[in-house]
Coordinates of C-alpha atoms and ligand atoms in Angstrom, one line a residue:
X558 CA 7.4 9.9 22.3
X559 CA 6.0 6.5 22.8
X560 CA 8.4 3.6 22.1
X561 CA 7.1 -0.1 22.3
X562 CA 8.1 -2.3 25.1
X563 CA 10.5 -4.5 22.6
X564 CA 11.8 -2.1 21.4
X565 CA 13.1 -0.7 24.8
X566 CA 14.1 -4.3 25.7
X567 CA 16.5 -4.3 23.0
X568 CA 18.1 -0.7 24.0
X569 CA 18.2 -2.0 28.1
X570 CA 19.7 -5.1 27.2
X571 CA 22.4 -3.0 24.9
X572 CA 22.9 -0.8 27.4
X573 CA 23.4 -3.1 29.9
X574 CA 26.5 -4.4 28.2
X575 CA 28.1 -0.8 28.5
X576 CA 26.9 0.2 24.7
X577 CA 25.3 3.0 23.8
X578 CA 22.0 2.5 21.6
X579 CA 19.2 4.5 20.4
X580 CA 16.3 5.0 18.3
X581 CA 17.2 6.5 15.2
X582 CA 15.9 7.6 11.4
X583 CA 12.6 7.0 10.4
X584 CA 11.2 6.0 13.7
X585 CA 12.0 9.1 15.5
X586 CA 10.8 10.9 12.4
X587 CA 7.6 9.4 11.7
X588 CA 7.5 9.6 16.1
X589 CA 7.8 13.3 16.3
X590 CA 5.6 14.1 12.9
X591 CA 2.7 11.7 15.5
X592 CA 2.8 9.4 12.6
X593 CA 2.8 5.4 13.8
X594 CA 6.1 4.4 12.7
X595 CA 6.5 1.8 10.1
X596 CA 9.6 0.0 11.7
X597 CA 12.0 0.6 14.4
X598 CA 15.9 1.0 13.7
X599 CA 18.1 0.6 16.4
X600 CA 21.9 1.7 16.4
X601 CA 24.5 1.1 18.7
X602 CA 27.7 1.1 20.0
X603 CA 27.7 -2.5 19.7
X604 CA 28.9 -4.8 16.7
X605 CA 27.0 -7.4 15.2
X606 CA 28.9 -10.5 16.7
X607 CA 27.9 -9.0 20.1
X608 CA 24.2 -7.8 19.4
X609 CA 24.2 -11.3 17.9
X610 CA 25.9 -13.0 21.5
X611 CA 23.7 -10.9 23.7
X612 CA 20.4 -11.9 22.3
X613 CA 20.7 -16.0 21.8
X614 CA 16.6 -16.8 22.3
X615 CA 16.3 -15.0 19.4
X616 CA 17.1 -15.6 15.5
X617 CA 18.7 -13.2 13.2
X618 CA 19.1 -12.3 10.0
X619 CA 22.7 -11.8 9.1
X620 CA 22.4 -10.5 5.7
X621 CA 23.6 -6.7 6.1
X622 CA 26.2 -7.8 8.8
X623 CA 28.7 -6.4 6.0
X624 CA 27.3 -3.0 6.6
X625 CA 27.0 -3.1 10.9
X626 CA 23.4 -4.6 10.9
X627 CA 21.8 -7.3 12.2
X628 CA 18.1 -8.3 12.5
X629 CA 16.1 -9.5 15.5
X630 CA 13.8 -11.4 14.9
X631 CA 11.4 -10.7 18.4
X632 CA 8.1 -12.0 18.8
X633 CA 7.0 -8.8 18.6
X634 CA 8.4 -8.1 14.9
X635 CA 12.0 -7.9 13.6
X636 CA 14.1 -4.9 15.0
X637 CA 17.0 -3.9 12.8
X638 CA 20.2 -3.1 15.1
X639 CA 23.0 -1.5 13.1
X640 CA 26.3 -0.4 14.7
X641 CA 27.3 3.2 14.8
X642 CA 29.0 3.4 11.5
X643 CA 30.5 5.7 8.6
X644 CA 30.2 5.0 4.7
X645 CA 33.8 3.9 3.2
X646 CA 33.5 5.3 -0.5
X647 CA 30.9 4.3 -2.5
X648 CA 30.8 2.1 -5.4
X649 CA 28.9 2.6 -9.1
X650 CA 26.7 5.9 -7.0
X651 CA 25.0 2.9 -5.0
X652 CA 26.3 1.6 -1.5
X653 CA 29.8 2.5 0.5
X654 CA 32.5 -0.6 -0.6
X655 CA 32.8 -1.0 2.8
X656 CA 32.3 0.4 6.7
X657 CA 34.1 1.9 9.3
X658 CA 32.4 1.3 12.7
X659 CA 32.3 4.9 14.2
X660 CA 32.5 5.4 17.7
X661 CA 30.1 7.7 18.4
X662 CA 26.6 8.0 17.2
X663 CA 26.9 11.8 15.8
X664 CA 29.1 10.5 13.1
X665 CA 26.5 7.7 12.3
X666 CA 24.0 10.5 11.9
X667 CA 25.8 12.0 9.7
X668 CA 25.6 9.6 7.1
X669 CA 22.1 9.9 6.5
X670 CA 20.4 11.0 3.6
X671 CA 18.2 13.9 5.0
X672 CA 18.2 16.3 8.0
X673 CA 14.8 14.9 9.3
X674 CA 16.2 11.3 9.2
X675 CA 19.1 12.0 11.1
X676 CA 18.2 12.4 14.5
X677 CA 18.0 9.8 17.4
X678 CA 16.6 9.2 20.3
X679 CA 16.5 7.3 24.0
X680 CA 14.4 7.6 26.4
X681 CA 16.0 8.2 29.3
X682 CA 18.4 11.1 27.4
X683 CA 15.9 12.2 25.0
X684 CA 16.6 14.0 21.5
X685 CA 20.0 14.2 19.5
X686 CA 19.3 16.5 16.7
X687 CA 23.0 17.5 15.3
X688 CA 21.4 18.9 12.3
X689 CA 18.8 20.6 12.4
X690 CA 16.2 18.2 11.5
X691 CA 13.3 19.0 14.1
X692 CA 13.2 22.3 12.7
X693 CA 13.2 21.3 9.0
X694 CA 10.4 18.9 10.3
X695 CA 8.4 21.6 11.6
X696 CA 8.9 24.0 8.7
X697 CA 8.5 20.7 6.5
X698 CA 11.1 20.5 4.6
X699 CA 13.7 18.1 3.4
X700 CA 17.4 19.1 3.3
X701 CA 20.2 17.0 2.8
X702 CA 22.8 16.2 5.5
X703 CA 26.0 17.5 3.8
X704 CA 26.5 18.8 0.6
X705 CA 23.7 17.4 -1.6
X706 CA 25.4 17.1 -5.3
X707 CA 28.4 15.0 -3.1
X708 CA 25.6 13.3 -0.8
X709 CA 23.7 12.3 -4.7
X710 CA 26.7 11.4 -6.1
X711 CA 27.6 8.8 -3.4
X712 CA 23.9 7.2 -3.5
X713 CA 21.5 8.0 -6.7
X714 CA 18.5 6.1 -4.8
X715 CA 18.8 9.3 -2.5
X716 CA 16.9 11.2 -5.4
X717 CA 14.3 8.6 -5.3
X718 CA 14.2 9.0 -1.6
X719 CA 13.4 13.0 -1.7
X720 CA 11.3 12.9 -4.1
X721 CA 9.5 10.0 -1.9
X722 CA 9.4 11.9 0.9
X723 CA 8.4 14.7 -0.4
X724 CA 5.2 13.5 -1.9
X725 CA 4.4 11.2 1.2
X726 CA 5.0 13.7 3.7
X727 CA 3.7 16.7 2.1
X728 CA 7.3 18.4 2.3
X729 CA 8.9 21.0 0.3
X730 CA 12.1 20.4 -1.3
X731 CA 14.8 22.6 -0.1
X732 CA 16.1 24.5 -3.6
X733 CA 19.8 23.4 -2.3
X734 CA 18.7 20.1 -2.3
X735 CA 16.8 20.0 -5.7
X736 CA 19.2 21.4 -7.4
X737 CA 21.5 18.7 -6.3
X738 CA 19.2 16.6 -7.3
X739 CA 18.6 17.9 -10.4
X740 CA 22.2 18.0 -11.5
X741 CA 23.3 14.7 -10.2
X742 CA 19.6 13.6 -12.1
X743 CA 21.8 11.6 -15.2
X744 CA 23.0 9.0 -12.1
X745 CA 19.9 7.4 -12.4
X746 CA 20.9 5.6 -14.9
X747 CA 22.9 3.5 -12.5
X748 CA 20.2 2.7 -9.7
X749 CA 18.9 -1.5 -10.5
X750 CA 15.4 -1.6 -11.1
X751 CA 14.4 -2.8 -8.2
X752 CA 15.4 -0.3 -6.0
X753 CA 14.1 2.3 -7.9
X754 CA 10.8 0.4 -8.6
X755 CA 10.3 0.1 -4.7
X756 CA 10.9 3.8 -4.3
X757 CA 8.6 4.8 -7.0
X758 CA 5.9 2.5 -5.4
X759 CA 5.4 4.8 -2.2
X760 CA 6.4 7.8 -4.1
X761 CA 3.0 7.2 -6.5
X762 CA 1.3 6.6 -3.3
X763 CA 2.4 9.6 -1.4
X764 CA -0.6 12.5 -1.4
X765 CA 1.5 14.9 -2.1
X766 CA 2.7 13.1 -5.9
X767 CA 0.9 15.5 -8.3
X768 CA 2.5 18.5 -6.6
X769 CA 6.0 16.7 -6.2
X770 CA 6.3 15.3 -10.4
X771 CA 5.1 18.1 -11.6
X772 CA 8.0 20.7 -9.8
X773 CA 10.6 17.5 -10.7
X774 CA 9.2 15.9 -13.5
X775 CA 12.8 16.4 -15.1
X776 CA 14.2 13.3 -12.1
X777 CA 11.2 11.1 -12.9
X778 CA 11.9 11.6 -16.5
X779 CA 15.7 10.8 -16.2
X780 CA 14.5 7.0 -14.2
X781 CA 11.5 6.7 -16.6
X782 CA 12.7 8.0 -19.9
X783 CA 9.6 6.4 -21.7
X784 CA 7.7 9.0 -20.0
X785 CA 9.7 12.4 -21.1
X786 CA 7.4 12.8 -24.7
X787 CA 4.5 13.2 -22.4
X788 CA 4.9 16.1 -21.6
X789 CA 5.6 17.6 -24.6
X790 CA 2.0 16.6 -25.9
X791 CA -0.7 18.7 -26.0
X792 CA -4.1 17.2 -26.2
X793 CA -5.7 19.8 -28.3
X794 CA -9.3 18.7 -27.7
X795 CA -12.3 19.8 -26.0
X796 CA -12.3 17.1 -23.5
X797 CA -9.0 18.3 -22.4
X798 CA -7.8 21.2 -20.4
X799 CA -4.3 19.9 -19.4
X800 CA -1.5 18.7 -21.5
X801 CA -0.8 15.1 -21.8
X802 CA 1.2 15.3 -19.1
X803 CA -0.8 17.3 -16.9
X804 CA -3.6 15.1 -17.4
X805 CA -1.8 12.0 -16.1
X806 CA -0.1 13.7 -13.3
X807 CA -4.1 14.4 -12.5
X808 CA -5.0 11.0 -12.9
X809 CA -2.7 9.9 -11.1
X810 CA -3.6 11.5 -8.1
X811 CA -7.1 10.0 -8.7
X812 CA -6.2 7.1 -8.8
X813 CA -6.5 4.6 -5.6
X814 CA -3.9 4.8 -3.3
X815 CA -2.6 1.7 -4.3
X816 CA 0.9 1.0 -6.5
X817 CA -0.5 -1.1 -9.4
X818 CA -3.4 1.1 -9.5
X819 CA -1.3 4.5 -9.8
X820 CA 1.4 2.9 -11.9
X821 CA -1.7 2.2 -14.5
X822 CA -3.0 5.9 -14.2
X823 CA 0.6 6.9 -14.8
X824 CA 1.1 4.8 -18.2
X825 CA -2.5 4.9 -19.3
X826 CA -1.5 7.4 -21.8
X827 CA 1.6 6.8 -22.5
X828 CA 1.0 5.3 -25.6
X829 CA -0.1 9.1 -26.9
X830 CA 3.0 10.8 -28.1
X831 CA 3.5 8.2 -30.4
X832 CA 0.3 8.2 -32.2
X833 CA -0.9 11.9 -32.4
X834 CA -2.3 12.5 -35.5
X835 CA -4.7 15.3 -36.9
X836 CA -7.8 14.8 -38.5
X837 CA -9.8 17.0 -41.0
X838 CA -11.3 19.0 -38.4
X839 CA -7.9 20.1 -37.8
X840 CA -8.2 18.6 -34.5
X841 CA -5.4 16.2 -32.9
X842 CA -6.7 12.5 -32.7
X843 CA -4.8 9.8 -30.8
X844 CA -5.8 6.6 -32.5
X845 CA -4.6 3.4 -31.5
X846 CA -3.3 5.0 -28.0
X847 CA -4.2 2.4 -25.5
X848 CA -2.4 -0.5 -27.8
X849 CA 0.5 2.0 -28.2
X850 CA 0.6 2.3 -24.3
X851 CA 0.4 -1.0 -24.0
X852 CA 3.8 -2.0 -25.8
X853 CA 5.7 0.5 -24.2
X854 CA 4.7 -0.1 -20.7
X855 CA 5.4 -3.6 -21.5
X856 CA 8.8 -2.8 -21.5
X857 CA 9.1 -0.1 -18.8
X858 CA 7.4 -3.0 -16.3
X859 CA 9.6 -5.6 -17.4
X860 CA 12.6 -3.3 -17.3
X861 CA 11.8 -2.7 -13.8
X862 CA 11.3 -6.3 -12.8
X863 CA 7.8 -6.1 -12.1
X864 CA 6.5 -10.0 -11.9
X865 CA 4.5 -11.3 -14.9
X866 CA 1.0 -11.3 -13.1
X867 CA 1.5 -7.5 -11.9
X868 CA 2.5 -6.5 -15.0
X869 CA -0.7 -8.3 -16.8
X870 CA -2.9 -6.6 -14.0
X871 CA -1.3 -3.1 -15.1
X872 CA -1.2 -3.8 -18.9
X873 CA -5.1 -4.8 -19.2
X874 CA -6.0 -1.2 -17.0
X875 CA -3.5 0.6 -19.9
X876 CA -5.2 -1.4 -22.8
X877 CA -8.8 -1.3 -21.7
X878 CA -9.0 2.8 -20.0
X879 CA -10.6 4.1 -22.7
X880 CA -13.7 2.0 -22.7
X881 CA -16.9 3.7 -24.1
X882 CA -19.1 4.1 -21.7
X883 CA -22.4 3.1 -20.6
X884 CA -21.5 -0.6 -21.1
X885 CA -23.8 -3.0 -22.2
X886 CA -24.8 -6.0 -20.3
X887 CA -22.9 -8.5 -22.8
X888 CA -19.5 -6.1 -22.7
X889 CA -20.0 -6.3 -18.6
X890 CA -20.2 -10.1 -18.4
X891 CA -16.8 -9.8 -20.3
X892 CA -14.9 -7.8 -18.8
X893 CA -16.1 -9.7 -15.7
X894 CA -14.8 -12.6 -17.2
X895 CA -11.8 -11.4 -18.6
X896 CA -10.9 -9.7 -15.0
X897 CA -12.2 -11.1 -12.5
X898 CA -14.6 -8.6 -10.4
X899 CA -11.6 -7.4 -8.2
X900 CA -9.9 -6.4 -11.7
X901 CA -13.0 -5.1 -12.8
X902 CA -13.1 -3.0 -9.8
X903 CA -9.5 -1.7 -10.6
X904 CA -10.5 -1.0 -14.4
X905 CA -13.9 1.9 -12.9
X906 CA -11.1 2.9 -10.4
X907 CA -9.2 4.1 -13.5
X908 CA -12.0 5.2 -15.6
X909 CA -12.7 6.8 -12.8
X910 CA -9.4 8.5 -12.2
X911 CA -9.3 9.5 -15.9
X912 CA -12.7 11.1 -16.0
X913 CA -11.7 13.3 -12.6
X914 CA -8.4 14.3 -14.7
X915 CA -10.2 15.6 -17.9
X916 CA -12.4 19.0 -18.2
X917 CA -14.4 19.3 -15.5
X918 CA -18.0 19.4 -18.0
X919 CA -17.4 15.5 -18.4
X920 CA -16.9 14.2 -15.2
X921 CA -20.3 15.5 -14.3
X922 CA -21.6 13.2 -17.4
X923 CA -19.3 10.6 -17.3
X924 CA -19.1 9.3 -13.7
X925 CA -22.5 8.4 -13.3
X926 CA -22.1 5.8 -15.7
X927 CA -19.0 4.8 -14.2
X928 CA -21.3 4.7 -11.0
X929 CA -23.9 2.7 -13.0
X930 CA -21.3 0.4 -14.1
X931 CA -19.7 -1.1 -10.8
X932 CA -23.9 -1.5 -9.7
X933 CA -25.1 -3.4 -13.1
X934 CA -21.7 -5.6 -12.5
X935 CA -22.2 -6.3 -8.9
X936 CA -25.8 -7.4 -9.9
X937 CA -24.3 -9.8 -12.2
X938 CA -22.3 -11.3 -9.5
X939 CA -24.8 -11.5 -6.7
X940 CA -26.9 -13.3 -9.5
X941 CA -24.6 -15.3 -9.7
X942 CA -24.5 -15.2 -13.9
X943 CA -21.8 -17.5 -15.4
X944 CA -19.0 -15.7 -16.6
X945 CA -16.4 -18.7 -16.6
X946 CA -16.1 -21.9 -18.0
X947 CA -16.8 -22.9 -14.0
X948 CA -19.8 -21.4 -14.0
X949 CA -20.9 -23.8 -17.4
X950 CA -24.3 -25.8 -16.6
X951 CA -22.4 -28.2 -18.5
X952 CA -19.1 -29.6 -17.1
X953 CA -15.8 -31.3 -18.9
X954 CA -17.0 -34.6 -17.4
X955 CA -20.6 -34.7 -19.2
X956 CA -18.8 -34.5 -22.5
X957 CA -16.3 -37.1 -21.8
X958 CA -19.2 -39.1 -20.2
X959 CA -20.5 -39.1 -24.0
X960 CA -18.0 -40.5 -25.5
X961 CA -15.8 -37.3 -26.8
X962 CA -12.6 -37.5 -26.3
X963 CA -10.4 -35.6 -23.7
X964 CA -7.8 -32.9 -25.4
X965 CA -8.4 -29.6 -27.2
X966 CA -11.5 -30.2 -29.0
X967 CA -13.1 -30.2 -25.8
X968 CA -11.9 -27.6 -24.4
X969 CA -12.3 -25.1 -27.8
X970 CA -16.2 -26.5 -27.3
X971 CA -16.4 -25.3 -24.0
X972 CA -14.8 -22.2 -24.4
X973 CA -17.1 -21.4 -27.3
X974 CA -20.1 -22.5 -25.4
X975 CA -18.9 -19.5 -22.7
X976 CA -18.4 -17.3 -25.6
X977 CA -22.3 -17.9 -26.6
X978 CA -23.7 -17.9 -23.1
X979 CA -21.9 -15.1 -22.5
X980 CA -23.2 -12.9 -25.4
X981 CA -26.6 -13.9 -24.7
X982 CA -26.9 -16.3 -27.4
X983 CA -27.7 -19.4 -25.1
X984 CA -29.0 -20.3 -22.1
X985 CA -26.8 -21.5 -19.3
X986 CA -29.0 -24.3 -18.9
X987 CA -27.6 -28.3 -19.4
X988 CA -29.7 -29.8 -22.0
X989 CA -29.4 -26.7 -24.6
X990 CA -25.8 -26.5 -23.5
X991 CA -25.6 -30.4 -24.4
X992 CA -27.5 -30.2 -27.6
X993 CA -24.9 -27.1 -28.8
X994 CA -21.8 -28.8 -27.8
X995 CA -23.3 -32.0 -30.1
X996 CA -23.8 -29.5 -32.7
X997 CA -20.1 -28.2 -32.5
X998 CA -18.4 -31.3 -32.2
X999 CA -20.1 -32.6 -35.5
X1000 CA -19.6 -29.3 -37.3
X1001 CA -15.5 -30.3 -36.8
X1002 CA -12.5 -28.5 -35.8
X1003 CA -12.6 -26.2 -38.7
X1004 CA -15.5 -24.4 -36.9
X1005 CA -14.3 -23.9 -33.9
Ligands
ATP1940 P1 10.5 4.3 6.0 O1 10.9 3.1 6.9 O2 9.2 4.9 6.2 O3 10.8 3.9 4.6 P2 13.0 5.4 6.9 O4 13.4 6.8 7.0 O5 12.9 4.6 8.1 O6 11.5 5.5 6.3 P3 14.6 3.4 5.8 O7 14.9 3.0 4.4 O8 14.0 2.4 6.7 O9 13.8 4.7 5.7 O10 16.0 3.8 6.4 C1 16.2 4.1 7.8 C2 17.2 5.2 8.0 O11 18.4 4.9 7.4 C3 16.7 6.5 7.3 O12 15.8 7.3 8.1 C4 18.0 7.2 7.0 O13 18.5 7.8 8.2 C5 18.9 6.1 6.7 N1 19.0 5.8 5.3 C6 18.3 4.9 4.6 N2 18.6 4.8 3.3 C7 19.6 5.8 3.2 C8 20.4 6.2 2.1 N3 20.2 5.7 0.9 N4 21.3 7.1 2.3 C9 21.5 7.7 3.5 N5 20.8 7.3 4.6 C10 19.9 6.4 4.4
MG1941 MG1 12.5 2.5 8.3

C-alpha cells in the first residue's frame, strides 16, 4: 500500500508523542481494492486537545471534537484524526449520545459499520484485520461488524451505507446482513433528509445500482415511499418489456453517471401509477404522466432538501422526457432557450436513458434521432442563432432611446419579440425588430 507523504507526517508526528495512530476505514479499503482513496482517516491514541497541541502551523476544524475528531487542515488537503473511541448508546437510531475514548484501536474497529471498513493500517506494522474484512473484500462482500439488526438499530443511515456500497463496489450483500437490513428497514423513517439524500447520491451513481434496487427495492421503498406504486405497475404496451419499475431501474442505469441526472431517470415515471388508464383498445395509456411526475417529485426533492435550482434542473428532465421525437427546428431553439445547451444536453442524456430502458426494437429507431438531435442543436449554437432575450438584434436601451418607458411593457415587448424570432416568424435583424416592437407597443398592453 502507498500512503501520501502528509499523511505519514501526521502518523510520525503522532507517534512521536508516544500514541499509537493508523490508517483506517475507507482508505485502507479503497487502498487494498487498488482503488485511489477518496480521503484519508487517521485514528489515534491521541485526544483532540493533543492532536490539536501537536500540530499548531496548522488550522483545524473542531466541529466533531464531541465525537474524538479533529480536522487538519494540511496544505496538502484536510486529514481527519479521530481518537480511538467506542459509541455510548445511540440516540433516535442516528449517532451514539456520547463517546468513550477506547484505549486500544481493536475496540475502535469494532464500531464500524462493515467488515471491510474496519481494518487499519501503518506502515511500519502493516495490516490489523480483527474481522475478517480482507477476506470479505476478496470474496466481495459486505458483512456487518456485530450483529446487524443491533448494528441497524443503533444507526439507520447504515442501511443507506450497504446498500451504497453495494452498488458502488459491485459487492454482494451478505443474506445476514440484508435481512438485518430488511427488518430494521421501518427505521428509515428517522434518518434527516440530508443524510439520506447524500447516500442515495453515490448509491444512484454506483454501477452496480440496477442489480443492488432491484434485490432491495423493499429499503429504497421504505426512504422513498413515493416510489413503492412503481412497481406494482405494469406497462402493458408494446413499447414495453419491463414493468414500470423495471423500466426505471433500467433507465437508471443509463442514465449519466451523475446525481441530478440519475435522480431524473429515477422519477421520470413516477408520475405513472397515478394516471394509468385503459383505452378502447383495451390497452393501458398513461396520460398526463410527465405533469403527474412532476408534482410528486416536487415533493420528494423538497422533502429531501434538495436546493431550489437542482430541483428545477430535475423537475424540467421529469416534465419534458417524453418529448416526441425528431424535433423540429423551432421546438430545438426552445428547449435551447428554455435550458440552456448544458440542460439541453442533460434532457438527450435522459431520452437517451429512456429509449435504452424500453424494448430493444425502438432503441434501434429512436436513438438516431436522439443522435440527430444533440447535432441540429449544436449547429444552432455554433451559428450562433438567438435563443435569448441577449441574443435580441434589438436591445432594452434602443426602446428606451425612443421614448418608451422603462417597466413591464418593455420587457413583455421583448419577450414577445424572442417568442416570434424564435418561432421563425421574424428576423433577428434591428430595423424589423424595431418596426415590430412599434407595432406592439401601439397595439397596447391588452395584446401582449
Ligand atoms: P467514503 O469515504 O468512500 O465514503 P468511507 O468508508 O471512508 O467511504 P466515511 O463515511 O468516510 O466512509 O467513514 C469512514 C469510516 O468510518 C468508514 O470506513 C467506517 O469504518 C466508519 N463509519 C462511517 N460511518 C459509519 C457509520 N454510520 N457507522 C459505523 N461506522 C461508520
Ligand atoms: Mg472516507
Amino acid at each position: 500500500m502507498r500512503i501520501p507523504d502528509h499523511i505519514r507526517f501526521v502518523l510520525d508526528r503522532l507517534e512521536a508523542r508516544g500514541r499509537q495512530a493508523w490508517c483506517v476505514g475507507g482508505c485502507v479499503r479503497d487502498s487494498l481494492l487498488g482503488r485511489a482513496p477518496a480521503d484519508w482517516d487517521v485514528a489515534s491514541a491521541a485526544r483532540p486537545e493533543e492532536v490539536l497541541a501537536w500540530f499548531p502551523e496548522f488550522s483545524a476544524v473542531e466541529a466533531g471534537r464531541a465525537f474524538g475528531t479533529v480536522r487538519l487542515l494540511l496544505p496538502e488537503g484536510p486529514v481527519e484524526v479521530t481518537s480511538f473511541r467506542t459509541d455510548g448508546p445511540y440516540s433516535g437510531h442516528r449517532r451514539p449520545q456520547s463517546v468513550r475514548y477506547a484505549a486500544a484501536m481493536e475496540e475502535d474497529l469494532a464500531r464500524r459499520d462493515f467488515t471491510v471498513n474496519a481494518m487499519a493500517w501503518h506502515p511500519a506494522r502493516g495490516l490489523r484485520d480483527p474481522f475478517g474484512g480482507r477476506a470479505d473484500l476478496e470474496a466481495g462482500v459486505l458483512r456487518c461488524v456485530g450483529d446487524p439488526v443491533l448494528r441497524f438499530q443503533e444507526d439507520a443511515l447504515r442501511i443507506l451505507r450497504l446498500l451504497r456500497f453495494a452498488a458502488v463496489l459491485g459487492f454482494s450483500i451478505h443474506p445476514a446482513a440484508q435481512a438485518g437490513a430488511c427488518q430494521c428497514r421501518g427505521l428509515l423513517a428517522c434518518l434527516s433528509p440530508e443524510r439520506v439524500r447524500a447516500e442515495l447520491d453515490r448509491l444512484l451513481c454506483g454501477s452496480s445500482v440496477r442489480l443492488v434496487l432491484e434485490e432491495n427495492a423493499a429499503l429504497l421503498f421504505a426512504a422513498l415511499p413515493e416510489l413503492e406504486p412503481l412497481s406494482r405497475c405494469a406497462q402493458e404496451s408494446p413499447y414495453h418489456c419491463w414493468d414500470v419499475w423495471g423500466h426505471t431501474l433500467r433507465a437508471v442505469e443509463a442514465a449519466p453517471a451523475a446525481p441530478l441526472d440519475r435522480w431524473a431517470a429515477l422519477l421520470h415515471d413516477c408520475g405513472k401509477p397515478g394516471v394509468k388508464a385503459y383505452g378502447p383498445d383495451g390497452r393501458a395509456h398513461f396520460y398526463g404522466h410527465a405533469q403527474a411526475g412532476v408534482e410528486l417529485a416536487r415533493a420528494l426533492l423538497a422533502r429531501l432538501r434538495f436546493s431550489n435550482q437542482e430541483r428545477e434542473t430535475v423537475l424540467d428532465l421529469v416534465e419534458l422526457h417524453g418529448q416526441v421525437l425528431p424535433f423540429s427546428e423551432k421546438r430545438l431553439k426552445r428547449l435551447l432557450a428554455r435550458l440552456g445547451p448544458q440542460g439541453f444536453g442533460r434532457l438527450l442524456g435522459l431520452m437517451r436513458a429512456d429509449v435504452l430502458a424500453q424494448a430493444p426494437h425502438l432503441a434501434a429507431e429512436r436513438l438516431p434521432l436522439i443522435d440527430r438531435a444533440r447535432e441540429e442543436a449544436q449547429a444552432i449554437l455554433a451559428r450562433g442563432d438567438c435563443l435569448t432575450l441577449g441574443g435580441l438584434a434589438l436591445r432594452g436601451g434602443d426602446l428606451l432611446a425612443l421614448g418608451v418607458p422603462p417597466g413591464p411593457r418593455l420587457g413583455r415587448t421583448l419577450r414577445q419579440l424572442l417568442e416570434e424570432v424564435l418561432a421563425g416568424k421574424l428576423a433577428n435583424e434591428k430595423p424589423g425588430l424595431m418596426a415590430r416592437a412599434l407595432e406592439l407597443l401601439e397595439e397596447g398592453p391588452n395584446h401582449m
